[in-house]
Amino acid sequence: MTRLVAGNWKMNGSLAANRKLLGELAVQSGVEVAVCVPFPYLAQLQERPAGLFLGAQDVSEFEVGAYTGEVSAAMLAEFGCRFVIVGHSERRALFGEDDLLVGRKARAAMARGIVPIVCVGETLAERDAGQAMLVIGRQLAAVLEVLGREAMAAVVLAYEPVWAIGSGRSATVSQVSVVHAGIRGWLREQRVRAEGVRILYGGSVKPENAAELFAVRDVDGGLIGGASLVGEDFMAICRAAADAV
Ligand code: 13P
């Protein structure tokens, strides 16, 4: 399965900074690369390196109408978005998104042909309590309940342990290995066609640890925050994904 590396710019960027960063990105063979940018920059990203996929960081669960501040999947599709991140832990924690809402957002995206990158992951307290897989199973079950088995097999999943995000402290290879295998196993148990589901890892991925993380079985790419804002680092991470066997 071709790995996917998606940059999540979060609420960063400016017209000038984006121009500079885009000048530093070049698509490479053997890996799919996407950048998920703030809504206002989707227009600027209409011009981008050939082969670089475009994504957004959120989408409305609603189709159209009186929903002030929301952005619909149809709008993202018009701007050529291939991907949209849903259920990022920052949205769950800071903006009160619950498991079923994440599922409905994924469904809204898919209805417009956009692939949702569904984020799941446990907090440090949940991990310490030995509940990581329980929490992730609950998050996945809500999405499966909304999407059904067929559509569930067509999403991209991202395992992002909350404690590893922006902390400089990536999960270890063995922690990642256990959870990614656990997620694929969970999908199989639910009779979802699990083999084709890309499971990305996210949380303090850097050029220095990318190769060892991408070498883990069941790690099919990465969701990159901070390092995706530095052209050279993001390209090095993409290269590591392309080179991983
Ligand atoms: P960092 O790579 O900055 O830890 O962020 C990860 C993330 O949240 C990507 O969605």
mmCIF file of C-alpha atoms and ligand atoms in Angstrom:
data_model
loop_
_atom_site.group_PDB
_atom_site.id
_atom_site.type_symbol
_atom_site.label_atom_id
_atom_site.label_comp_id
_atom_site.label_asym_id
_atom_site.label_seq_id
_atom_site.Cartn_x
_atom_site.Cartn_y
_atom_site.Cartn_z
ATOM 1 C CA MET A 1 0.000 0.000 0.000
ATOM 2 C CA THR A 2 1.410 3.400 -0.976
ATOM 3 C CA ARG A 3 2.100 5.433 2.140
ATOM 4 C CA LEU A 4 0.439 8.785 2.685
ATOM 5 C CA VAL A 5 2.135 11.692 4.416
ATOM 6 C CA ALA A 6 -0.203 14.561 5.242
ATOM 7 C CA GLY A 7 0.922 17.870 6.665
ATOM 8 C CA ASN A 8 -1.483 19.456 9.134
ATOM 9 C CA TRP A 9 -0.627 23.128 9.147
ATOM 10 C CA LYS A 10 -3.132 23.760 11.977
ATOM 11 C CA MET A 11 -3.766 27.508 12.455
ATOM 12 C CA ASN A 12 -0.444 28.558 10.972
ATOM 13 C CA GLY A 13 0.608 30.318 7.808
ATOM 14 C CA SER A 14 0.281 33.571 5.932
ATOM 15 C CA LEU A 15 0.158 34.281 2.221
ATOM 16 C CA ALA A 16 3.871 35.080 2.232
ATOM 17 C CA ALA A 17 4.927 32.174 4.453
ATOM 18 C CA ASN A 18 2.854 29.714 2.417
ATOM 19 C CA ARG A 19 4.423 30.924 -0.820
ATOM 20 C CA LYS A 20 7.878 30.274 0.580
ATOM 21 C CA LEU A 21 6.931 26.862 1.972
ATOM 22 C CA LEU A 22 5.284 25.745 -1.272
ATOM 23 C CA GLY A 23 8.464 26.671 -3.116
ATOM 24 C CA GLU A 24 10.275 24.128 -0.977
ATOM 25 C CA LEU A 25 7.886 21.215 -1.570
ATOM 26 C CA ALA A 26 8.428 18.749 -4.370
ATOM 27 C CA VAL A 27 6.474 15.573 -4.882
ATOM 28 C CA GLN A 28 8.426 12.345 -4.840
ATOM 29 C CA SER A 29 7.669 8.954 -6.271
ATOM 30 C CA GLY A 30 6.616 6.148 -3.978
ATOM 31 C CA VAL A 31 4.595 8.235 -1.546
ATOM 32 C CA GLU A 32 1.391 10.288 -1.610
ATOM 33 C CA VAL A 33 1.800 13.728 -0.083
ATOM 34 C CA ALA A 34 -0.940 16.122 1.040
ATOM 35 C CA VAL A 35 -1.118 19.427 2.872
ATOM 36 C CA CYS A 36 -4.157 20.214 5.025
ATOM 37 C CA VAL A 37 -4.364 23.990 5.206
ATOM 38 C CA PRO A 38 -6.601 26.584 6.890
ATOM 39 C CA PHE A 39 -9.762 27.291 4.859
ATOM 40 C CA PRO A 40 -8.757 30.755 3.564
ATOM 41 C CA TYR A 41 -5.625 29.334 1.954
ATOM 42 C CA LEU A 42 -7.432 26.738 -0.152
ATOM 43 C CA ALA A 43 -7.643 29.407 -2.852
ATOM 44 C CA GLN A 44 -3.920 30.131 -2.732
ATOM 45 C CA LEU A 45 -3.170 26.409 -2.906
ATOM 46 C CA GLN A 46 -4.946 26.077 -6.242
ATOM 47 C CA GLU A 47 -1.450 26.646 -7.572
ATOM 48 C CA ARG A 48 0.798 24.064 -6.007
ATOM 49 C CA PRO A 49 3.475 21.577 -7.011
ATOM 50 C CA ALA A 50 2.055 18.983 -9.408
ATOM 51 C CA GLY A 51 0.922 15.845 -7.636
ATOM 52 C CA LEU A 52 0.634 17.457 -4.203
ATOM 53 C CA PHE A 53 -2.812 16.673 -2.778
ATOM 54 C CA LEU A 54 -4.860 19.297 -0.998
ATOM 55 C CA GLY A 55 -6.791 18.855 2.216
ATOM 56 C CA ALA A 56 -8.700 20.798 4.870
ATOM 57 C CA GLN A 57 -8.676 20.441 8.653
ATOM 58 C CA ASP A 58 -12.389 20.293 9.380
ATOM 59 C CA VAL A 59 -15.743 20.116 7.608
ATOM 60 C CA SER A 60 -19.337 20.736 8.555
ATOM 61 C CA GLU A 61 -21.637 17.811 9.226
ATOM 62 C CA PHE A 62 -24.340 19.807 7.399
ATOM 63 C CA GLU A 63 -24.780 20.111 3.668
ATOM 64 C CA VAL A 64 -25.858 23.703 3.144
ATOM 65 C CA GLY A 65 -27.803 26.511 4.775
ATOM 66 C CA ALA A 66 -28.045 28.602 7.917
ATOM 67 C CA TYR A 67 -24.947 27.371 9.772
ATOM 68 C CA THR A 68 -22.912 30.483 10.427
ATOM 69 C CA GLY A 69 -19.188 29.864 10.390
ATOM 70 C CA GLU A 70 -19.384 26.365 8.928
ATOM 71 C CA VAL A 71 -17.699 25.174 5.731
ATOM 72 C CA SER A 72 -19.379 22.438 3.708
ATOM 73 C CA ALA A 73 -17.891 19.421 2.010
ATOM 74 C CA ALA A 74 -19.234 20.706 -1.318
ATOM 75 C CA MET A 75 -17.165 23.862 -0.866
ATOM 76 C CA LEU A 76 -14.048 21.829 -0.108
ATOM 77 C CA ALA A 77 -14.712 19.696 -3.174
ATOM 78 C CA GLU A 78 -14.947 22.820 -5.331
ATOM 79 C CA PHE A 79 -11.453 23.729 -4.219
ATOM 80 C CA GLY A 80 -10.121 20.317 -5.121
ATOM 81 C CA CYS A 81 -9.704 18.884 -1.632
ATOM 82 C CA ARG A 82 -8.886 15.198 -1.736
ATOM 83 C CA PHE A 83 -8.705 14.877 2.052
ATOM 84 C CA VAL A 84 -10.156 16.429 5.187
ATOM 85 C CA ILE A 85 -9.025 15.808 8.746
ATOM 86 C CA VAL A 86 -11.909 15.010 11.098
ATOM 87 C CA GLY A 87 -11.862 14.438 14.832
ATOM 88 C CA HIS A 88 -8.437 15.879 15.504
ATOM 89 C CA SER A 89 -7.852 15.780 19.265
ATOM 90 C CA GLU A 90 -7.586 19.578 19.314
ATOM 91 C CA ARG A 91 -11.121 19.796 17.950
ATOM 92 C CA ARG A 92 -12.362 17.127 20.339
ATOM 93 C CA ALA A 93 -10.730 18.755 23.385
ATOM 94 C CA LEU A 94 -11.041 22.470 22.607
ATOM 95 C CA PHE A 95 -14.243 22.578 20.556
ATOM 96 C CA GLY A 96 -16.280 19.861 22.207
ATOM 97 C CA GLU A 97 -16.536 17.476 19.251
ATOM 98 C CA ASP A 98 -17.827 14.085 20.289
ATOM 99 C CA ASP A 99 -17.356 10.672 18.721
ATOM 100 C CA LEU A 100 -20.629 10.654 16.764
ATOM 101 C CA LEU A 101 -20.130 14.173 15.426
ATOM 102 C CA VAL A 102 -16.780 13.025 14.074
ATOM 103 C CA GLY A 103 -18.604 10.196 12.326
ATOM 104 C CA ARG A 104 -21.162 12.566 10.818
ATOM 105 C CA LYS A 105 -18.396 14.853 9.549
ATOM 106 C CA ALA A 106 -16.689 11.869 7.945
ATOM 107 C CA ARG A 107 -19.989 10.934 6.292
ATOM 108 C CA ALA A 108 -20.516 14.483 5.007
ATOM 109 C CA ALA A 109 -17.034 14.481 3.459
ATOM 110 C CA MET A 110 -17.498 11.109 1.783
ATOM 111 C CA ALA A 111 -20.820 12.172 0.307
ATOM 112 C CA ARG A 112 -18.791 14.696 -1.712
ATOM 113 C CA GLY A 113 -15.994 12.317 -2.636
ATOM 114 C CA ILE A 114 -13.540 13.632 -0.060
ATOM 115 C CA VAL A 115 -11.544 11.110 1.951
ATOM 116 C CA PRO A 116 -11.767 11.790 5.685
ATOM 117 C CA ILE A 117 -8.623 11.366 7.744
ATOM 118 C CA VAL A 118 -10.259 10.240 10.981
ATOM 119 C CA CYS A 119 -8.100 10.925 14.036
ATOM 120 C CA VAL A 120 -8.226 8.760 17.125
ATOM 121 C CA GLY A 121 -6.015 8.555 20.181
ATOM 122 C CA GLU A 122 -5.848 8.446 23.945
ATOM 123 C CA THR A 123 -4.758 10.997 26.535
ATOM 124 C CA LEU A 124 -1.870 10.278 28.875
ATOM 125 C CA ALA A 125 -4.269 9.590 31.760
ATOM 126 C CA GLU A 126 -6.144 7.067 29.607
ATOM 127 C CA ARG A 127 -2.891 5.374 28.594
ATOM 128 C CA ASP A 128 -1.677 5.244 32.184
ATOM 129 C CA ALA A 129 -4.975 3.654 33.164
ATOM 130 C CA GLY A 130 -4.376 0.960 30.541
ATOM 131 C CA GLN A 131 -7.334 2.159 28.487
ATOM 132 C CA ALA A 132 -5.710 3.269 25.245
ATOM 133 C CA MET A 133 -7.291 0.602 23.038
ATOM 134 C CA LEU A 134 -10.619 0.896 24.843
ATOM 135 C CA VAL A 135 -10.801 4.624 24.080
ATOM 136 C CA ILE A 136 -9.706 4.148 20.488
ATOM 137 C CA GLY A 137 -12.262 1.358 20.031
ATOM 138 C CA ARG A 138 -14.999 3.661 21.336
ATOM 139 C CA GLN A 139 -13.939 6.456 18.965
ATOM 140 C CA LEU A 140 -13.840 4.058 16.006
ATOM 141 C CA ALA A 141 -17.140 2.400 16.897
ATOM 142 C CA ALA A 142 -18.995 5.718 16.661
ATOM 143 C CA VAL A 143 -17.569 6.364 13.200
ATOM 144 C CA LEU A 144 -18.446 2.838 12.099
ATOM 145 C CA GLU A 145 -21.971 3.268 13.454
ATOM 146 C CA VAL A 146 -22.476 6.340 11.267
ATOM 147 C CA LEU A 147 -20.636 5.166 8.137
ATOM 148 C CA GLY A 148 -21.331 1.456 7.994
ATOM 149 C CA ARG A 149 -18.758 -1.203 7.054
ATOM 150 C CA GLU A 150 -18.382 -0.429 3.367
ATOM 151 C CA ALA A 151 -17.600 3.267 3.825
ATOM 152 C CA MET A 152 -15.460 2.585 6.891
ATOM 153 C CA ALA A 153 -13.077 0.607 4.667
ATOM 154 C CA ALA A 154 -12.527 3.720 2.533
ATOM 155 C CA VAL A 155 -11.423 6.180 5.212
ATOM 156 C CA VAL A 156 -7.883 6.975 6.271
ATOM 157 C CA LEU A 157 -7.302 6.565 10.001
ATOM 158 C CA ALA A 158 -4.724 8.469 12.011
ATOM 159 C CA TYR A 159 -3.525 7.297 15.401
ATOM 160 C CA GLU A 160 -2.500 10.399 17.296
ATOM 161 C CA PRO A 161 -1.807 9.856 20.987
ATOM 162 C CA VAL A 162 -2.781 13.176 22.559
ATOM 163 C CA TRP A 163 0.333 13.228 24.754
ATOM 164 C CA ALA A 164 2.611 12.933 21.711
ATOM 165 C CA ILE A 165 1.155 15.891 19.826
ATOM 166 C CA GLY A 166 3.384 18.946 19.785
ATOM 167 C CA SER A 167 5.218 17.612 22.821
ATOM 168 C CA GLY A 168 8.412 16.522 21.117
ATOM 169 C CA ARG A 169 7.741 13.128 22.667
ATOM 170 C CA SER A 170 6.718 10.684 19.968
ATOM 171 C CA ALA A 171 5.204 7.354 20.898
ATOM 172 C CA THR A 172 7.807 4.594 20.837
ATOM 173 C CA VAL A 173 8.037 2.100 18.020
ATOM 174 C CA SER A 174 6.607 -0.608 20.248
ATOM 175 C CA GLN A 175 3.690 1.544 21.444
ATOM 176 C CA VAL A 176 2.869 2.476 17.847
ATOM 177 C CA SER A 177 3.177 -1.115 16.730
ATOM 178 C CA VAL A 178 0.742 -2.372 19.385
ATOM 179 C CA VAL A 179 -1.897 0.269 18.684
ATOM 180 C CA HIS A 180 -1.722 0.094 14.887
ATOM 181 C CA ALA A 181 -2.026 -3.693 14.952
ATOM 182 C CA GLY A 182 -4.829 -3.247 17.475
ATOM 183 C CA ILE A 183 -6.711 -0.880 15.190
ATOM 184 C CA ARG A 184 -6.420 -3.210 12.212
ATOM 185 C CA GLY A 185 -7.475 -6.121 14.382
ATOM 186 C CA TRP A 186 -10.451 -4.148 15.668
ATOM 187 C CA LEU A 187 -11.541 -3.408 12.080
ATOM 188 C CA ARG A 188 -11.293 -7.101 11.213
ATOM 189 C CA GLU A 189 -13.355 -8.047 14.248
ATOM 190 C CA GLN A 190 -16.038 -5.651 13.065
ATOM 191 C CA ARG A 191 -15.861 -7.309 9.637
ATOM 192 C CA VAL A 192 -14.569 -4.159 7.936
ATOM 193 C CA ARG A 193 -12.212 -4.865 5.021
ATOM 194 C CA ALA A 194 -9.158 -3.798 7.010
ATOM 195 C CA GLU A 195 -6.316 -4.618 4.640
ATOM 196 C CA GLY A 196 -6.730 -1.539 2.448
ATOM 197 C CA VAL A 197 -7.266 0.959 5.275
ATOM 198 C CA ARG A 198 -4.321 3.292 5.642
ATOM 199 C CA ILE A 199 -3.445 3.902 9.279
ATOM 200 C CA LEU A 200 -1.236 6.959 9.748
ATOM 201 C CA TYR A 201 0.752 7.777 12.859
ATOM 202 C CA GLY A 202 0.845 11.353 14.134
ATOM 203 C CA GLY A 203 2.545 12.984 17.093
ATOM 204 C CA SER A 204 6.007 14.557 17.068
ATOM 205 C CA VAL A 205 7.100 12.916 13.814
ATOM 206 C CA LYS A 206 10.417 14.481 12.800
ATOM 207 C CA PRO A 207 13.085 13.685 10.194
ATOM 208 C CA GLU A 208 15.043 11.984 12.989
ATOM 209 C CA ASN A 209 12.365 9.427 13.920
ATOM 210 C CA ALA A 210 10.379 9.137 10.677
ATOM 211 C CA ALA A 211 12.259 6.167 9.240
ATOM 212 C CA GLU A 212 11.850 3.979 12.323
ATOM 213 C CA LEU A 213 8.154 4.862 12.660
ATOM 214 C CA PHE A 214 7.376 4.173 8.994
ATOM 215 C CA ALA A 215 9.188 0.848 9.216
ATOM 216 C CA VAL A 216 6.611 -0.364 11.751
ATOM 217 C CA ARG A 217 4.183 -2.899 10.351
ATOM 218 C CA ASP A 218 0.699 -1.386 9.987
ATOM 219 C CA VAL A 219 2.042 2.174 9.834
ATOM 220 C CA ASP A 220 0.932 3.378 6.416
ATOM 221 C CA GLY A 221 2.086 6.964 6.629
ATOM 222 C CA GLY A 222 2.088 9.972 8.887
ATOM 223 C CA LEU A 223 0.100 13.016 9.935
ATOM 224 C CA ILE A 224 2.644 15.733 10.530
ATOM 225 C CA GLY A 225 2.089 18.935 12.514
ATOM 226 C CA GLY A 226 5.024 21.181 13.369
ATOM 227 C CA ALA A 227 7.509 19.572 11.006
ATOM 228 C CA SER A 228 5.183 20.110 8.036
ATOM 229 C CA LEU A 229 5.776 23.857 8.359
ATOM 230 C CA VAL A 230 9.470 23.449 7.626
ATOM 231 C CA GLY A 231 9.933 22.542 3.966
ATOM 232 C CA GLU A 232 13.175 20.682 4.381
ATOM 233 C CA ASP A 233 11.888 18.637 7.333
ATOM 234 C CA PHE A 234 8.588 17.780 5.654
ATOM 235 C CA MET A 235 10.406 16.624 2.521
ATOM 236 C CA ALA A 236 12.780 14.496 4.592
ATOM 237 C CA ILE A 237 9.783 12.840 6.284
ATOM 238 C CA CYS A 238 8.162 12.186 2.884
ATOM 239 C CA ARG A 239 11.406 10.651 1.645
ATOM 240 C CA ALA A 240 11.540 8.395 4.697
ATOM 241 C CA ALA A 241 7.986 7.224 3.923
ATOM 242 C CA ALA A 242 8.879 6.524 0.291
ATOM 243 C CA ASP A 243 12.005 4.604 1.282
ATOM 244 C CA ALA A 244 10.436 2.515 4.048
ATOM 245 C CA VAL A 245 9.888 -1.082 3.029
HETATM 246 P P1 13P B 1 3.026 17.480 15.792
HETATM 247 O O1 13P B 1 3.655 16.766 14.611
HETATM 248 O O2 13P B 1 3.359 18.932 15.848
HETATM 249 O O3 13P B 1 3.279 16.751 17.073
HETATM 250 O O4 13P B 1 1.435 17.434 15.565
HETATM 251 C C1 13P B 1 0.839 16.227 15.250
HETATM 252 C C2 13P B 1 -0.558 16.490 14.829
HETATM 253 O O5 13P B 1 -1.397 16.857 15.624
HETATM 254 C C3 13P B 1 -0.897 16.306 13.416
HETATM 255 O O6 13P B 1 -2.267 16.349 13.216
#
